Coordinates of C-alpha atoms and ligand atoms in Angstrom, one line a residue:
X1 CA -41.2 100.4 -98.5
X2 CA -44.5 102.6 -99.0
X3 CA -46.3 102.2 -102.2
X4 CA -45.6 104.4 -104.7
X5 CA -49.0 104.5 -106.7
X6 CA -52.6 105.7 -105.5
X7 CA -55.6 103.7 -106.2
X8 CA -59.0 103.9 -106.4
X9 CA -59.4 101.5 -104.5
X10 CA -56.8 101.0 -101.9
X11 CA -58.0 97.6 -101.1
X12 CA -56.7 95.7 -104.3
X13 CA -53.1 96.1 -102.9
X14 CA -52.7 92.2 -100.5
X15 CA -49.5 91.3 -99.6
X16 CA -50.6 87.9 -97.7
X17 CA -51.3 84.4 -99.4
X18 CA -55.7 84.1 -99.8
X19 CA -56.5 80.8 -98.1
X20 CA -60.3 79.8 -97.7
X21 CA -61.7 83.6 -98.6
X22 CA -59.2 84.9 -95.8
X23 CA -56.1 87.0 -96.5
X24 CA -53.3 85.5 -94.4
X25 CA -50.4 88.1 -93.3
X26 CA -47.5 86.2 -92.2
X27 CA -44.8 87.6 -90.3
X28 CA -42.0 85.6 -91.2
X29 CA -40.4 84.7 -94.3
X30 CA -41.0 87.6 -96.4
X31 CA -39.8 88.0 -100.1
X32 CA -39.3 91.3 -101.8
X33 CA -41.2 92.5 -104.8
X34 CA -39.6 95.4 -106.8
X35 CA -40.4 97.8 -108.8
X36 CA -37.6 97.0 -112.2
X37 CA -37.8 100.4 -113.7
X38 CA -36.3 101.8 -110.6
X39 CA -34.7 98.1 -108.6
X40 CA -36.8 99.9 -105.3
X41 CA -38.4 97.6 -103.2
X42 CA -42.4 97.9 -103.1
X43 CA -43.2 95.8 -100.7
X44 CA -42.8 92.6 -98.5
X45 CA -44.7 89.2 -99.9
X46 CA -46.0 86.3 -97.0
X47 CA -44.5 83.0 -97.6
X48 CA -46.8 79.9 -97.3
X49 CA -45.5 76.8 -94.6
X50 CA -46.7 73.0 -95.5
X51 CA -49.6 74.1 -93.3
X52 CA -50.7 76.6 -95.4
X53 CA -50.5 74.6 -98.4
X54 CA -52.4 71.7 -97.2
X55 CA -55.1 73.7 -95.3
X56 CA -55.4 75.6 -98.9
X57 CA -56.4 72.0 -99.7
X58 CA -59.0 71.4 -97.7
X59 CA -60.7 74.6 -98.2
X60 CA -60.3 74.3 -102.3
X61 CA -61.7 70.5 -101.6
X62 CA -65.1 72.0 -99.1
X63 CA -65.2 74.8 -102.2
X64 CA -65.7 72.7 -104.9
X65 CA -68.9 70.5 -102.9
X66 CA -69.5 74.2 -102.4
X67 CA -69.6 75.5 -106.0
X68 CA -71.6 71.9 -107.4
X69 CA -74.5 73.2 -105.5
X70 CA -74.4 76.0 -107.8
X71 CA -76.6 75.8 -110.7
X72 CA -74.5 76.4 -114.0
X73 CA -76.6 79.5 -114.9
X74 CA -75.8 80.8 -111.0
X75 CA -71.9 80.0 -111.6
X76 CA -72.2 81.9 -114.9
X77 CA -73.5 85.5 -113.4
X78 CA -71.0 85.3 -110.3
X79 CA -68.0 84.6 -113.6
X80 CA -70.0 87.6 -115.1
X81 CA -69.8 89.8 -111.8
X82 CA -65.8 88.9 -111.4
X83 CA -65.6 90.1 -115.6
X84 CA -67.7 93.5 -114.5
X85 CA -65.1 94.0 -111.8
X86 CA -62.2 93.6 -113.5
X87 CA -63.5 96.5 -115.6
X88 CA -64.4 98.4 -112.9
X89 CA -61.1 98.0 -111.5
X90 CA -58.8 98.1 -114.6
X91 CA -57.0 101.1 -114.5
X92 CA -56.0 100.3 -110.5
X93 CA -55.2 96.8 -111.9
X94 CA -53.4 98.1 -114.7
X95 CA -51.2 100.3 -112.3
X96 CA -50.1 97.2 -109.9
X97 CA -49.1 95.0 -112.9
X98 CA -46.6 98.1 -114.1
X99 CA -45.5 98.8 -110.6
X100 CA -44.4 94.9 -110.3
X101 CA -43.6 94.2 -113.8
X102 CA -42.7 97.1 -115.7
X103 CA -44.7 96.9 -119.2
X104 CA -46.2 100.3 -120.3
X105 CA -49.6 101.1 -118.9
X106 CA -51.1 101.3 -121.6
X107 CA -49.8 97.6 -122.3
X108 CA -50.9 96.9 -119.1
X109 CA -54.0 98.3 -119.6
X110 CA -54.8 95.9 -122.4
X111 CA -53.4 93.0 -120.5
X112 CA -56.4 93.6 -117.7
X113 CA -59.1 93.6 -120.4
X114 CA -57.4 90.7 -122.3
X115 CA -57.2 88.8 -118.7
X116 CA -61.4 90.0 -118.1
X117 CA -61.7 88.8 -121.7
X118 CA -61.4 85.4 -120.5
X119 CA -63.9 85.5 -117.6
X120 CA -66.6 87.2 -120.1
X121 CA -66.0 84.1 -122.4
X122 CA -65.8 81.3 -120.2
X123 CA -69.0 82.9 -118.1
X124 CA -71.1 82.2 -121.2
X125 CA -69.0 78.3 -121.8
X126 CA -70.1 77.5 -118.2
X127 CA -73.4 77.0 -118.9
X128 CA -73.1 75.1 -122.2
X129 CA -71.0 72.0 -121.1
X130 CA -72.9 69.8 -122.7
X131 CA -73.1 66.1 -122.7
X132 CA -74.5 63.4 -125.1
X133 CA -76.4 60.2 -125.5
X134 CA -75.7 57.2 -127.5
X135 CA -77.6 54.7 -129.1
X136 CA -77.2 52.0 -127.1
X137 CA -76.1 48.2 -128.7
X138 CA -77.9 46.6 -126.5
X139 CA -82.1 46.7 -126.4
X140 CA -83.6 48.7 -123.0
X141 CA -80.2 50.5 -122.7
X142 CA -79.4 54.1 -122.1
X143 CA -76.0 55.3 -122.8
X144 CA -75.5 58.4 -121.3
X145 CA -71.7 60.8 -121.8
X146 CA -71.0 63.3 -119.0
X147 CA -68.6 65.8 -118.7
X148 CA -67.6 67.1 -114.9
X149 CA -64.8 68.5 -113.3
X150 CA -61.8 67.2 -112.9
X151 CA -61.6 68.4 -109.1
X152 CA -58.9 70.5 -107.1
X153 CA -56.3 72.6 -109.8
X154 CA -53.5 73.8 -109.2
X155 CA -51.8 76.9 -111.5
X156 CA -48.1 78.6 -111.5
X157 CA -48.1 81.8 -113.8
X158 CA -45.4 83.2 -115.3
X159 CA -44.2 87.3 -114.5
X160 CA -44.4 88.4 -118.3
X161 CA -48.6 88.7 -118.0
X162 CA -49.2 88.4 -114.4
X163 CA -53.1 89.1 -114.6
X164 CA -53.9 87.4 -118.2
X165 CA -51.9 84.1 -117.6
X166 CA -53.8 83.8 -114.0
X167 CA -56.9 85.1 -115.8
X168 CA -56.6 82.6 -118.2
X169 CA -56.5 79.4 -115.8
X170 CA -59.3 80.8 -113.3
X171 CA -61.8 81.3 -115.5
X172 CA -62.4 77.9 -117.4
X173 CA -61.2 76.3 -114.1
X174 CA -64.3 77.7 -112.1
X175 CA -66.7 78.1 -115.3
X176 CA -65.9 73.9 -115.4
X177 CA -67.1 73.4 -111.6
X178 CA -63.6 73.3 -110.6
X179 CA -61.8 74.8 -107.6
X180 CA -57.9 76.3 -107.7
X181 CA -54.6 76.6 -105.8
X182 CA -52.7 79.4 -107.3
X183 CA -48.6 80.2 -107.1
X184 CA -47.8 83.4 -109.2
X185 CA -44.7 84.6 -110.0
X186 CA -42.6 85.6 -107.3
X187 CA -41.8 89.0 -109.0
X188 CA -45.7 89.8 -109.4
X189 CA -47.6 88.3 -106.7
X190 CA -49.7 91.6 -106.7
X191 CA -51.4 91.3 -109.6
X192 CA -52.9 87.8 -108.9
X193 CA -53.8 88.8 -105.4
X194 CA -55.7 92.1 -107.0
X195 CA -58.0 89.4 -109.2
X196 CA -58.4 86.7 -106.0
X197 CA -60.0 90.0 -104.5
X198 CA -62.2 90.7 -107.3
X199 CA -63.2 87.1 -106.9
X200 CA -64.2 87.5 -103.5
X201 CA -65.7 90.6 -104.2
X202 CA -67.8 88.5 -106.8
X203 CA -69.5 86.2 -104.7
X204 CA -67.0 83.2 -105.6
X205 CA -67.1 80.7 -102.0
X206 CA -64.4 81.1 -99.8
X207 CA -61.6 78.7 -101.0
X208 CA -62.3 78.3 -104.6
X209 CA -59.5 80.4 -105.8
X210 CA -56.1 80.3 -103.1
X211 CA -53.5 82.8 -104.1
X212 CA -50.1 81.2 -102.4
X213 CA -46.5 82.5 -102.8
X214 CA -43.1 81.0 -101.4
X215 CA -40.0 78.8 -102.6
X216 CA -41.5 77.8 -106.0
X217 CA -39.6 74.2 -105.6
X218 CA -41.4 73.6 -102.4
X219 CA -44.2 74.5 -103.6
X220 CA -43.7 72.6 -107.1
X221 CA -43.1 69.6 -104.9
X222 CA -46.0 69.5 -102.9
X223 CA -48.6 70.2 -105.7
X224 CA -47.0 67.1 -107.9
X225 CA -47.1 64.9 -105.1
X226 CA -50.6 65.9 -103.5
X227 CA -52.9 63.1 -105.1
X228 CA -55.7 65.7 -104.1
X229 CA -54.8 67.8 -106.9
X230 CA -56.2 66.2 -109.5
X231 CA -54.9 68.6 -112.8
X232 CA -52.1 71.4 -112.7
X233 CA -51.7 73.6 -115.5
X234 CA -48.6 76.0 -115.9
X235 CA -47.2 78.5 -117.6
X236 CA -43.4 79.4 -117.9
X237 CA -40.3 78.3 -119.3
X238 CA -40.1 74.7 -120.3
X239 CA -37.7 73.3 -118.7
X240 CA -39.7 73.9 -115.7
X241 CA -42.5 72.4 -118.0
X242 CA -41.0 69.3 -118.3
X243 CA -40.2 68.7 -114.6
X244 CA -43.6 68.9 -113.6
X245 CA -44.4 67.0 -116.4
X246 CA -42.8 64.6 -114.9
X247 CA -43.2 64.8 -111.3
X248 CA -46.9 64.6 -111.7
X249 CA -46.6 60.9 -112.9
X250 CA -47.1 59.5 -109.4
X251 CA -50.4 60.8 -109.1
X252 CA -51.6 60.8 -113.1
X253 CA -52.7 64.6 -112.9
X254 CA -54.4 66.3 -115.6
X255 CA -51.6 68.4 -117.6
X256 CA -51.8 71.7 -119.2
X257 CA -48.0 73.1 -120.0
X258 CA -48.2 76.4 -122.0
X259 CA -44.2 76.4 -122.2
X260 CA -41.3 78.7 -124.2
X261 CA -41.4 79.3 -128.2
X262 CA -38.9 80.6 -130.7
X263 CA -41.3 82.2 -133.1
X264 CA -40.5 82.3 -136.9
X265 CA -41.7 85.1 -139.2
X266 CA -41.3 84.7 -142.7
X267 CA -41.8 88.0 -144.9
X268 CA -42.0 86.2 -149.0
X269 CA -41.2 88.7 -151.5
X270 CA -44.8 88.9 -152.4
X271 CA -46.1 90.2 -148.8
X272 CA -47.5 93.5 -148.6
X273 CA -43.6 94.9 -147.1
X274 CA -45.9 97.6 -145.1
X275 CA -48.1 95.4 -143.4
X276 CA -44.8 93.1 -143.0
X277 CA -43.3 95.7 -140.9
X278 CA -46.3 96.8 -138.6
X279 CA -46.6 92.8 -138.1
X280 CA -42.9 92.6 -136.8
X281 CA -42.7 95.4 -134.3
X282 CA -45.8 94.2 -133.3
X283 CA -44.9 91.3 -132.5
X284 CA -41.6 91.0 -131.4
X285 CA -41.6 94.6 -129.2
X286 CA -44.8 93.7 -127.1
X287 CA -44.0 93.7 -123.5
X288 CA -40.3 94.1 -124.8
X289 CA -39.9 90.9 -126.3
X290 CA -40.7 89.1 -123.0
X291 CA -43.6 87.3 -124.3
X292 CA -43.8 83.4 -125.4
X293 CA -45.3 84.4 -128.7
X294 CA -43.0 87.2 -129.8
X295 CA -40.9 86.6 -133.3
X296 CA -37.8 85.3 -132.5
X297 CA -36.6 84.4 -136.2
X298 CA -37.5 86.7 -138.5
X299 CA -36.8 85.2 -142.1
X300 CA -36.7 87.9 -144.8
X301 CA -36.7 87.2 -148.9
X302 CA -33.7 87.9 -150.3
X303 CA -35.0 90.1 -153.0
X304 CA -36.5 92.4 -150.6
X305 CA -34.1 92.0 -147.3
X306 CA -32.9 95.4 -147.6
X307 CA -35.9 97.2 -147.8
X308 CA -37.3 95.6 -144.8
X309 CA -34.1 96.1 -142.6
X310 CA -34.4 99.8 -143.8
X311 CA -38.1 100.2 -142.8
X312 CA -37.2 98.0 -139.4
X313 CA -34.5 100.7 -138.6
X314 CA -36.6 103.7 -139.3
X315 CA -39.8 102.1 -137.0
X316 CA -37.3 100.7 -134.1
X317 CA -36.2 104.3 -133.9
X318 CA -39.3 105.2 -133.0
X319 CA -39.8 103.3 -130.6
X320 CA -39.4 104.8 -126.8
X321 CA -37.6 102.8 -123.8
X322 CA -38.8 104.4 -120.6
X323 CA -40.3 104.0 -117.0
X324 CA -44.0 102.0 -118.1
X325 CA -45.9 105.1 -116.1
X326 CA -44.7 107.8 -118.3
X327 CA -46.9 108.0 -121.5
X328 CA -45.2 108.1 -123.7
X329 CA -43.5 104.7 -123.0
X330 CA -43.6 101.7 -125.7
X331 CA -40.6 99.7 -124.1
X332 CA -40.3 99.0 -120.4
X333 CA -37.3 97.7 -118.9
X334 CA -36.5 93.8 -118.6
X335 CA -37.9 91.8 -115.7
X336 CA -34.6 91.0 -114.2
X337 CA -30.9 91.3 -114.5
X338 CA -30.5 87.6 -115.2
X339 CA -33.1 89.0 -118.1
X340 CA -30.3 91.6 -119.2
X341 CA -27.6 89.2 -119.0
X342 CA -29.2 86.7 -121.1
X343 CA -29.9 89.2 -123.4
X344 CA -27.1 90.7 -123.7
X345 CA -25.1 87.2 -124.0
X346 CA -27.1 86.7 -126.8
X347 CA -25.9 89.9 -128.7
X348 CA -22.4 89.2 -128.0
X349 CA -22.7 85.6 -129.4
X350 CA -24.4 86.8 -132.4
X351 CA -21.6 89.5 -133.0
X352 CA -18.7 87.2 -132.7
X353 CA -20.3 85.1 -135.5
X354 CA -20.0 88.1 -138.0
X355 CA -23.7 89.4 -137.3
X356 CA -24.5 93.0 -138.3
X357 CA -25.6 95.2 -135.1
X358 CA -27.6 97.8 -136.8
X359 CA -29.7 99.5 -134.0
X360 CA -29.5 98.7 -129.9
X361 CA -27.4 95.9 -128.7
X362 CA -27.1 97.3 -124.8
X363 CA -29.2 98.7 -121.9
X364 CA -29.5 102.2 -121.8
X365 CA -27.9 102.9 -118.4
X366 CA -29.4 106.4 -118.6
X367 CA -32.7 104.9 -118.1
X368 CA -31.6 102.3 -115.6
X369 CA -29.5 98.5 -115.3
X370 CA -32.7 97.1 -116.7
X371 CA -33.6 98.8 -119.9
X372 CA -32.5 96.6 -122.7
X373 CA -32.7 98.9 -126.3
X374 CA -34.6 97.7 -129.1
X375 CA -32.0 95.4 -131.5
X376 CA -31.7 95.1 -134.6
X377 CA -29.5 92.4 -135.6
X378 CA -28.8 91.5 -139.3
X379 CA -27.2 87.3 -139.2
X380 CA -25.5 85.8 -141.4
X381 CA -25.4 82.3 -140.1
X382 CA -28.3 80.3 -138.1
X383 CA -26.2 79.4 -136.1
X384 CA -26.3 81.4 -133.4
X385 CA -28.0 81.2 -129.8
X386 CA -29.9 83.9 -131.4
X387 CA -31.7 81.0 -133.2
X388 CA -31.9 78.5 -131.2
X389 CA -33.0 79.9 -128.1
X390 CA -35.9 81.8 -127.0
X391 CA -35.1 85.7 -126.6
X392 CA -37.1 87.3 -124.6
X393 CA -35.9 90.4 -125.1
X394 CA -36.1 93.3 -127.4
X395 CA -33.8 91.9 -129.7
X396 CA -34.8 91.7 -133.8
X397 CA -32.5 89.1 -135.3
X398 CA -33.1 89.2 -139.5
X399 CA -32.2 85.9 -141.7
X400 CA -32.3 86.0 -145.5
X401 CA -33.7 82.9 -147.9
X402 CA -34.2 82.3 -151.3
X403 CA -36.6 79.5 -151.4
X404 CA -40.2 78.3 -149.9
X405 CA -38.4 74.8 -149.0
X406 CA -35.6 76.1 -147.8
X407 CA -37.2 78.7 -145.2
X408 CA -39.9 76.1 -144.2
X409 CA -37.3 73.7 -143.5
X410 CA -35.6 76.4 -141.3
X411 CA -38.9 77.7 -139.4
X412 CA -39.4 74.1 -138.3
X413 CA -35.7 73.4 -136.9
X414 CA -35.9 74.3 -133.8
X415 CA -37.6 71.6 -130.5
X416 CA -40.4 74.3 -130.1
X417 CA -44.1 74.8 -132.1
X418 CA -46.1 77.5 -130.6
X419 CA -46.5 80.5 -132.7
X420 CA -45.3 81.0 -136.0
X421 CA -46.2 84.5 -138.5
X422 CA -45.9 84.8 -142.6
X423 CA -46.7 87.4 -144.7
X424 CA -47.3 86.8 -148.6
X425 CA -50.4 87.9 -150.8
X426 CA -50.4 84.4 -152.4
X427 CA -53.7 82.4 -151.6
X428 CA -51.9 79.1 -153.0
X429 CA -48.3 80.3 -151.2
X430 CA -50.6 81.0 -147.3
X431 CA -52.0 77.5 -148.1
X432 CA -49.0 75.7 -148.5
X433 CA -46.7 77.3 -146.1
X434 CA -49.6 77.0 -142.7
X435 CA -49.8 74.0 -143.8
X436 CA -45.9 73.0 -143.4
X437 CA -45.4 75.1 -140.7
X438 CA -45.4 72.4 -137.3
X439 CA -46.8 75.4 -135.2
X440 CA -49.7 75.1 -132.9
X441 CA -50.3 78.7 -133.6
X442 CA -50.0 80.6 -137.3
X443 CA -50.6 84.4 -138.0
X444 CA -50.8 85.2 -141.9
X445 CA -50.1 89.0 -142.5
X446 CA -50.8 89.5 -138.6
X447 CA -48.2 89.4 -135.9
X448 CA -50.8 89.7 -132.7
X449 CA -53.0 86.5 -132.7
X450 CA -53.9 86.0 -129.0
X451 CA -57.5 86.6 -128.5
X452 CA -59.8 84.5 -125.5
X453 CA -62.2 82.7 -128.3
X454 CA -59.3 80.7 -129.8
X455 CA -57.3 77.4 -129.0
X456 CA -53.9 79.2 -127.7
X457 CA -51.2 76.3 -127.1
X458 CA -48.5 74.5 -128.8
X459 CA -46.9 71.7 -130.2
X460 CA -43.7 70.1 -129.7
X461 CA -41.4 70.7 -126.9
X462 CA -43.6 74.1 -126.6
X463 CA -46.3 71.9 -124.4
X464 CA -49.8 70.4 -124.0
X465 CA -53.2 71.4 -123.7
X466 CA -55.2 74.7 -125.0
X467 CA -56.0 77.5 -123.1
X468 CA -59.1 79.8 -124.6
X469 CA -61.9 79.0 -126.9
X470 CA -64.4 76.4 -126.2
X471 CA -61.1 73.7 -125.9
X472 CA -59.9 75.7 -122.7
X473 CA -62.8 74.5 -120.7
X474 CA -62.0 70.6 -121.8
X475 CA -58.6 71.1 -119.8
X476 CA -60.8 71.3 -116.8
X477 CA -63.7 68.6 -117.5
X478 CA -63.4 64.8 -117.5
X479 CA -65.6 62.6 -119.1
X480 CA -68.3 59.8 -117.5
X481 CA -70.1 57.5 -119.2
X482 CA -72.9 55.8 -118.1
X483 CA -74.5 52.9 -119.5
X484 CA -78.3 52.4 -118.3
X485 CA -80.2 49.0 -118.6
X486 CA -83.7 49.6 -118.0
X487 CA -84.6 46.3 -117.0
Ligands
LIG501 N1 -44.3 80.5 -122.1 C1 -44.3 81.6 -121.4 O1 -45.3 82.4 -121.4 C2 -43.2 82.0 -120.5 C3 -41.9 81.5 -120.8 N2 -40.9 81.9 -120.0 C4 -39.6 81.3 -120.3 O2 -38.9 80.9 -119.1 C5 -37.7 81.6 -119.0 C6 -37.4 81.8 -117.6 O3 -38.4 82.7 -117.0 P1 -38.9 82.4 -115.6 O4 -39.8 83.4 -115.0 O5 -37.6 82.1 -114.8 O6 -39.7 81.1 -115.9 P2 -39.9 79.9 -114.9 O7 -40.5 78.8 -115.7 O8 -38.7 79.7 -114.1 O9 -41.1 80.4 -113.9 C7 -42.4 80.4 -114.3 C8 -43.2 80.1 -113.0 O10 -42.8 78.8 -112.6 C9 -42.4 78.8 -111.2 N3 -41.4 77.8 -111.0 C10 -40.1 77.8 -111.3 N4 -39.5 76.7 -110.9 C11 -40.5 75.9 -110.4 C12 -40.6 74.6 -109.8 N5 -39.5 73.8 -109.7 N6 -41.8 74.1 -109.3 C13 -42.9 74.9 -109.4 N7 -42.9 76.1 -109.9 C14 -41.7 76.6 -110.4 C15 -41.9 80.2 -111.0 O11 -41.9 80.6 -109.6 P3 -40.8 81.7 -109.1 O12 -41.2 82.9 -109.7 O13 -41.0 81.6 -107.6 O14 -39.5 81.2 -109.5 C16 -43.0 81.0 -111.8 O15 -44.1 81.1 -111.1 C17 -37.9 82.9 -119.8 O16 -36.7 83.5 -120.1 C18 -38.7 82.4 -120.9 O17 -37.8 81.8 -121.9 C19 -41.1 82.6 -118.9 C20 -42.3 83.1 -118.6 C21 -43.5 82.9 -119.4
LIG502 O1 -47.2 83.7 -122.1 C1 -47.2 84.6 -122.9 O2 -46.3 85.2 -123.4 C2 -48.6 85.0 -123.3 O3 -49.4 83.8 -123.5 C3 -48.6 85.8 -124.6 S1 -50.2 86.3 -125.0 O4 -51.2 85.3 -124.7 O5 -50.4 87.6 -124.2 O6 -50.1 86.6 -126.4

């Protein structure tokens, strides 16, 4: 199937897997990527063999001996370079992420500088991984404390952010001294191959970042087992999380699991309602509700449930469901019909347990199979799958309370802890509740929190590890410690 969008640059469109700087165009087993505002095919993806995988090995291994000949201030400008590309590129990147996934462009748009946002930071952290001395116990003794990579990473990213979740593993991985064997999302392998070819473009060696796609089970298999990988971070659901987790036992890998969340949202009946409501839409409509970090529960004060779920109504009517390349698009359509049937599962489970359906509740089949409408739900009862499993969808289920104890104890029942929102004007109320709150993420009066200078990660069964800030570089370091006698 031809491509449907025109680029800039033509170039940033690779449909092979990137092994040791060289794009490899298979001819046999190819998987489809489509476009899910229309279900069209856009184009045919190569499929990596064993070979493949363990030659992406090699070269990731050569890479890294490669990369450590680098001075840290000469790994800094090339991370700089890849940042300065990215922005060159954006609106070309922007258009492959839509075409694959489907978000808005103007989403997607802020999902490429949000992605570059990480290589800008992590440019700069690359040349302040400091170490330490100690004062030594023992007399004519130098204790030394050395931080270097941790070697050969591999990353699987999720579809929901195809660039920023790659984006967000690259960038401390290399800044750290550390090459990387990626497998995106079979839905949107495009995206990740556009930024391997920014990398190139960079001046990164051949073979510190391979892009590979195929059967993800394979593929899982071989990276836990490989004792050459010596860390794997991933991003996706978490019961995916949890296998890795434990398949990558045998060979006592470096973990980072950035896995599923059921966000609360807790609007006290002293929060400013206005900035209440912005703070919901926000953050449960973002890339329709397909994000790990989207409001999932959203507890409203009794005293003031009705004039939220009024002001909800009149702002989720607003809101437009549409093909992500026509402006005026704020919804784009689900990822995947198992997406809409999950969804939609989740509506009719709600409604059967005398839930109010006040906006949405169905796709609009005007639009296409895939476009889910914005929901408003109003429950009566927690429980629901509504509450107790992660959406992702465009689906706003409302829950009233009366008390600070009681909602608390409700926002923490649930296996997961990544992000968690309150609104309230009370300083002694925004202490006590972030401090209850068994989150690894909180936004007071703010539903959008994800920014590349802070710890992003969670708590719980919602994983391990940070991703961002000056932690995110400490997935990909190991410490050494040497102890000098100076006899
Ligand atoms: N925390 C987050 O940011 C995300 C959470 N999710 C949650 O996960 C649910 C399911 O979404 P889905 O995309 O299926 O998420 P998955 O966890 O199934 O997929 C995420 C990534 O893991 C890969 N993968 C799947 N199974 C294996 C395996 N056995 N070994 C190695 N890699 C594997 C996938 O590859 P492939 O595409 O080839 O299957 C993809 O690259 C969502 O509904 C949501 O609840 C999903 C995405 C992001
Ligand atoms: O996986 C996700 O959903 C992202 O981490 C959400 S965010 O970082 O773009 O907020």
């Amino acid at each position: 199937m031809a491509l449907e969008i025109t680029l800039f640059n033509p170039e940033l469109i690779q449909t092979g897997l990137l092994i040791d700087g060289k794009w490899i165009n298979t001819n046999r087993d190819l998987f489809p990527v489509f476009n899910p505002a229309t279900n069209e095919e856009i184009c045919k993806i190569s499929i990596a063999t064993e070979e493949d995988l363990l030659f992406a090995i090699d070269s990731a291994q050569l890479a890294m001996k490669e990369w450590q000949k680098y001075t840290a201030k000469e790994r800094s400008k090339i991370i700089k370079t890849w940042y300065e590309l990215i922005i060159a590129n954006a609106d070309d990147l922007a258009k492959i992420l839509t075409f694959e996934q489907g978000k808005p462009l103007t989403e997607a748009k802020g999902e490429i500088l949000y992605g570059a946002s990480y290589f800008e930071w992590y440019a700069e952290e690359a040349k302040r991984i400091y170490g330490e001395t100690i004062p030594a116990n023992q007399p004519n003794q130098k204790i030394l404390v050395e931080y270097e990579p941790v070697g050969v990473c591999a990353a699987i990213t999720p579809w929901n952010f195809p660039n920023a979740m790659l984006a967000r593993k690259v960038a401390p991985a290399v800044a750290a001294g550390c090459a990387m064997i990626a497998k995106p999302a079979s839905q949107t392998p495009l995206s990740a191959n556009a930024l391997a070819y920014l990398g190139l473009k960079a001046g990164i060696p051949a073979g510190l970042l391979n892009v590979i796609h195929g059967h993800s089970g394979q593929i899982g298999e071989f990276f836990c087992s490989n004792p050459a990988i010596r860390k794997l971070t991933f991003t996706g659901s978490t019961e995916v999380g949890i296998w890795l987790y434990q398949n990558c036992a045998n060979t006592m890998k470096k973990m980072s699991l950035e896995l599923g969340g059921n966000a609360p949202l807790i609007v006290f009946e002293d929060a400013d309602i206005d900035i209440a409501v912005d703070g919901i839409i926000k953050s449960k409509f973002r890339n329709s509700g397909q994000t790990c970090v989207c409001s999932n529960r959203i507890f409203i004060h009794n005293s003031i449930r009705d004039t939220v779920i009024e002001k909800l109504g009149i702002e989720i009517a607003k809101l437009k469901l549409g093909n992500g390349f026509d402006a005026t698009t704020q919804l784009g359509p689900l990822i995947d019909n198992k997406a809409v049937i999950h969804a939609k599962s989740l509506v009719e489970d709600a409604l059967t347990n005398n839930a109010q359906l006040i906006t949405g509740g169905n796709i609009d089949i005007n639009l296409g199979e895939l476009f889910f409408q914005p929901t408003l739900i109003n429950c009566e009862t927690t429980n629901l799958r509504l509450f107790k499993e992660e959406i992702f969808a465009p689906i706003l289920a409302v829950y009233g309370f009366d008390s600070d104890d009681e909602v608390i104890k409700l926002a923490n029942s649930t296996p997961y802890g990544l992000a968690s929102y309150f609104f309230s004007q009370n300083i002694k109320r925004i202490y006590h509740v972030a401090e209850a709150l068994q989150y690894g993420m909180i936004g007071v009066n703010t539903g959008i929190i994800s920014a590349e200078n802070v710890p992003f990660g969670g708590v719980k069964m919602s994983g391990l590890g940070r991703e961002g800030g000056h932690q995110g570089i400490e997935e990909y370091l190991q410490t050494k410690y040497v102890c000098m006698s100076l006899v």
